[in-house]
Amino acid sequence: MDKKADSALSTHLSTRLLINNQDVDGSGEWLRVVNPATEELVAEFRGASPAQVEAAVLAAKRAFQRPAWQDPALRRSVLLAFADLIEAHRDALMDALIEEIGSPVNLQSNHIDTPVAFLRWFAEQATQDRTRHLGFNAAHTGVSSVAYRPVGVVAAVTAFNYPLLIGLTKIGAALAMGCTT
């Protein structure tokens, strides 16, 4: 790894993975993040290996199966805490986005404020029952309802140009519904 990049990483960027609530180094292929506006190296690190991806999916599956995760109020509080964390670190996140994607500073509301607003909206949606009662069939021999239920682990792939906005809308929707991601 470039010593300049290593120095920059140690001062303000973390490239570690969070798997099963453990902070670990990636053991996959090397990835380079280059600022497209300046062409300077922002970071160089190892991504997740296939085994680490599998471990993350299994941890998410175990979390999904925990009875506590079925509680909409818990999911609401998790999403609100997530939004609070992003707001608390908005300047550092924006600095990282400027370096990573070459974004202009004046797009801060698109990169930070809008995703936070979405997370707060998803938090409120987590507690809503969307069951639709369709009533009797034509012969009055049966009643139909549509009930929305979480399905399990969701993989969310985001784009480079709006990583928080796109990523958090996917993650927020999945978590609000009761899926892990």
Short mmCIF file of C-alpha atoms in Angstrom, two decimals:
data_model
loop_
_atom_site.label_atom_id
_atom_site.label_comp_id
_atom_site.label_asym_id
_atom_site.label_seq_id
_atom_site.Cartn_x
_atom_site.Cartn_y
_atom_site.Cartn_z
CA MET A 1 0.00 0.00 0.00
CA ASP A 2 1.15 3.53 -0.76
CA LYS A 3 2.52 5.16 2.43
CA LYS A 4 0.72 8.43 1.64
CA ALA A 5 -2.59 6.58 1.29
CA ASP A 6 -1.86 4.56 4.43
CA SER A 7 -1.24 7.80 6.32
CA ALA A 8 -4.48 9.35 5.04
CA LEU A 9 -6.41 6.23 5.97
CA SER A 10 -5.11 6.15 9.50
CA THR A 11 -6.16 9.74 10.11
CA HIS A 12 -9.75 9.75 8.87
CA LEU A 13 -10.96 6.76 6.88
CA SER A 14 -11.75 3.25 8.00
CA THR A 15 -11.73 0.55 5.37
CA ARG A 16 -12.50 -2.31 7.74
CA LEU A 17 -15.53 -4.57 7.46
CA LEU A 18 -18.20 -5.07 10.09
CA ILE A 19 -19.19 -8.74 10.11
CA ASN A 20 -21.24 -10.22 12.95
CA ASN A 21 -20.53 -7.10 15.00
CA GLN A 22 -16.78 -7.67 14.60
CA ASP A 23 -14.45 -5.09 13.04
CA VAL A 24 -12.21 -7.03 10.61
CA ASP A 25 -9.83 -6.38 7.73
CA GLY A 26 -10.96 -7.50 4.31
CA SER A 27 -9.17 -10.53 2.89
CA GLY A 28 -10.46 -10.26 -0.69
CA GLU A 29 -8.97 -8.54 -3.67
CA TRP A 30 -7.30 -5.15 -3.42
CA LEU A 31 -9.49 -2.14 -4.22
CA ARG A 32 -8.37 1.37 -5.06
CA VAL A 33 -10.44 4.50 -4.54
CA VAL A 34 -9.28 7.38 -6.72
CA ASN A 35 -10.81 10.84 -6.56
CA PRO A 36 -12.19 11.34 -10.08
CA ALA A 37 -11.80 15.13 -9.82
CA THR A 38 -8.13 15.16 -8.77
CA GLU A 39 -7.05 11.63 -9.77
CA GLU A 40 -5.38 11.30 -6.35
CA LEU A 41 -5.41 8.01 -4.51
CA VAL A 42 -7.89 8.23 -1.62
CA ALA A 43 -7.57 4.69 -0.29
CA GLU A 44 -6.27 1.27 -1.15
CA PHE A 45 -7.57 -1.70 0.80
CA ARG A 46 -8.74 -5.27 0.55
CA GLY A 47 -12.43 -5.91 -0.01
CA ALA A 48 -14.41 -8.79 1.39
CA SER A 49 -13.45 -12.30 0.36
CA PRO A 50 -16.17 -14.77 -0.67
CA ALA A 51 -15.84 -16.40 2.76
CA GLN A 52 -16.33 -13.02 4.46
CA VAL A 53 -19.41 -12.30 2.34
CA GLU A 54 -20.80 -15.70 3.34
CA ALA A 55 -20.05 -14.97 7.01
CA ALA A 56 -21.85 -11.62 6.72
CA VAL A 57 -24.90 -13.24 5.12
CA LEU A 58 -25.02 -15.93 7.80
CA ALA A 59 -24.74 -13.29 10.55
CA ALA A 60 -27.57 -11.31 8.92
CA LYS A 61 -29.65 -14.49 8.70
CA ARG A 62 -29.12 -15.20 12.41
CA ALA A 63 -30.04 -11.60 13.25
CA PHE A 64 -33.18 -11.90 11.11
CA GLN A 65 -34.25 -14.99 13.05
CA ARG A 66 -33.95 -13.32 16.47
CA PRO A 67 -37.36 -12.64 18.02
CA ALA A 68 -36.29 -9.12 19.03
CA TRP A 69 -35.84 -8.16 15.36
CA GLN A 70 -39.53 -8.91 14.72
CA ASP A 71 -40.46 -5.93 16.93
CA PRO A 72 -41.33 -2.92 14.70
CA ALA A 73 -40.58 -0.51 17.57
CA LEU A 74 -37.03 -1.88 17.81
CA ARG A 75 -36.52 -1.48 14.06
CA ARG A 76 -37.86 2.07 14.28
CA SER A 77 -35.41 2.92 17.06
CA VAL A 78 -32.50 1.34 15.13
CA LEU A 79 -33.30 3.41 12.03
CA LEU A 80 -33.64 6.62 14.05
CA ALA A 81 -30.31 5.93 15.78
CA PHE A 82 -28.74 5.26 12.37
CA ALA A 83 -30.04 8.63 11.11
CA ASP A 84 -28.71 10.35 14.24
CA LEU A 85 -25.25 8.83 13.67
CA ILE A 86 -25.14 10.04 10.10
CA GLU A 87 -26.16 13.53 11.17
CA ALA A 88 -23.56 13.54 13.96
CA HIS A 89 -20.84 12.67 11.44
CA ARG A 90 -22.19 14.64 8.49
CA ASP A 91 -19.04 16.74 7.94
CA ALA A 92 -16.67 13.75 8.00
CA LEU A 93 -19.00 11.79 5.72
CA MET A 94 -19.22 14.69 3.28
CA ASP A 95 -15.43 15.07 3.30
CA ALA A 96 -15.12 11.37 2.46
CA LEU A 97 -17.70 11.66 -0.32
CA ILE A 98 -15.91 14.66 -1.80
CA GLU A 99 -12.68 12.64 -1.90
CA GLU A 100 -14.24 9.37 -3.02
CA ILE A 101 -16.56 10.53 -5.78
CA GLY A 102 -15.32 14.05 -6.49
CA SER A 103 -18.64 15.55 -5.43
CA PRO A 104 -19.08 19.31 -5.13
CA VAL A 105 -19.62 20.55 -1.58
CA ASN A 106 -22.94 22.17 -2.51
CA LEU A 107 -24.51 18.71 -2.94
CA GLN A 108 -24.32 18.02 0.80
CA SER A 109 -28.09 17.99 1.16
CA ASN A 110 -28.37 15.35 -1.59
CA HIS A 111 -25.60 13.23 -0.08
CA ILE A 112 -26.36 13.58 3.63
CA ASP A 113 -29.62 15.36 4.47
CA THR A 114 -31.86 13.50 2.01
CA PRO A 115 -30.68 10.02 3.08
CA VAL A 116 -31.19 11.02 6.74
CA ALA A 117 -34.72 12.17 5.92
CA PHE A 118 -35.39 8.86 4.15
CA LEU A 119 -34.11 6.89 7.16
CA ARG A 120 -36.41 8.85 9.46
CA TRP A 121 -39.34 8.23 7.10
CA PHE A 122 -38.54 4.50 6.93
CA ALA A 123 -38.35 4.45 10.73
CA GLU A 124 -41.95 5.64 10.93
CA GLN A 125 -43.01 3.17 8.25
CA ALA A 126 -41.53 0.30 10.27
CA THR A 127 -44.43 0.49 12.70
CA GLN A 128 -47.20 0.65 10.06
CA ASP A 129 -49.34 -2.41 9.35
CA ARG A 130 -49.96 -2.51 5.61
CA THR A 131 -52.22 -5.55 5.61
CA ARG A 132 -54.96 -5.12 3.00
CA HIS A 133 -58.23 -6.90 3.56
CA LEU A 134 -59.73 -7.67 0.16
CA GLY A 135 -63.01 -9.04 1.43
CA PHE A 136 -65.03 -12.00 0.27
CA ASN A 137 -64.66 -13.69 -3.07
CA ALA A 138 -67.59 -13.58 -5.50
CA ALA A 139 -69.16 -16.75 -4.04
CA HIS A 140 -68.70 -15.57 -0.46
CA THR A 141 -66.85 -18.78 0.33
CA GLY A 142 -63.53 -17.24 1.27
CA VAL A 143 -61.90 -14.07 2.47
CA SER A 144 -58.62 -12.72 1.10
CA SER A 145 -55.98 -10.50 2.65
CA VAL A 146 -52.59 -9.30 1.47
CA ALA A 147 -50.07 -9.25 4.29
CA TYR A 148 -46.57 -7.91 3.82
CA ARG A 149 -43.96 -9.91 5.73
CA PRO A 150 -40.16 -9.76 5.81
CA VAL A 151 -38.45 -12.42 3.71
CA GLY A 152 -34.93 -12.58 5.16
CA VAL A 153 -31.56 -11.17 4.19
CA VAL A 154 -31.43 -8.47 1.51
CA ALA A 155 -28.26 -7.73 -0.48
CA ALA A 156 -28.09 -4.02 -1.34
CA VAL A 157 -25.75 -2.92 -4.10
CA THR A 158 -25.24 0.81 -4.47
CA ALA A 159 -23.73 3.12 -7.05
CA PHE A 160 -20.51 5.09 -6.72
CA ASN A 161 -22.00 8.52 -7.41
CA TYR A 162 -24.57 8.66 -4.58
CA PRO A 163 -23.46 5.86 -2.26
CA LEU A 164 -25.29 7.07 0.86
CA LEU A 165 -28.48 8.18 -0.88
CA ILE A 166 -28.90 5.02 -2.93
CA GLY A 167 -27.49 2.67 -0.30
CA LEU A 168 -29.50 4.04 2.61
CA THR A 169 -32.78 4.00 0.71
CA LYS A 170 -32.26 0.30 0.02
CA ILE A 171 -31.00 -0.48 3.52
CA GLY A 172 -33.65 1.67 5.21
CA ALA A 173 -36.50 0.02 3.31
CA ALA A 174 -35.23 -3.47 4.06
CA LEU A 175 -34.69 -2.77 7.76
CA ALA A 176 -38.04 -1.01 8.15
CA MET A 177 -39.83 -4.02 6.68
CA GLY A 178 -38.00 -6.38 9.01
CA CYS A 179 -35.38 -7.78 6.68
CA THR A 180 -31.71 -7.69 7.57
CA THR A 181 -29.21 -6.45 5.03
#
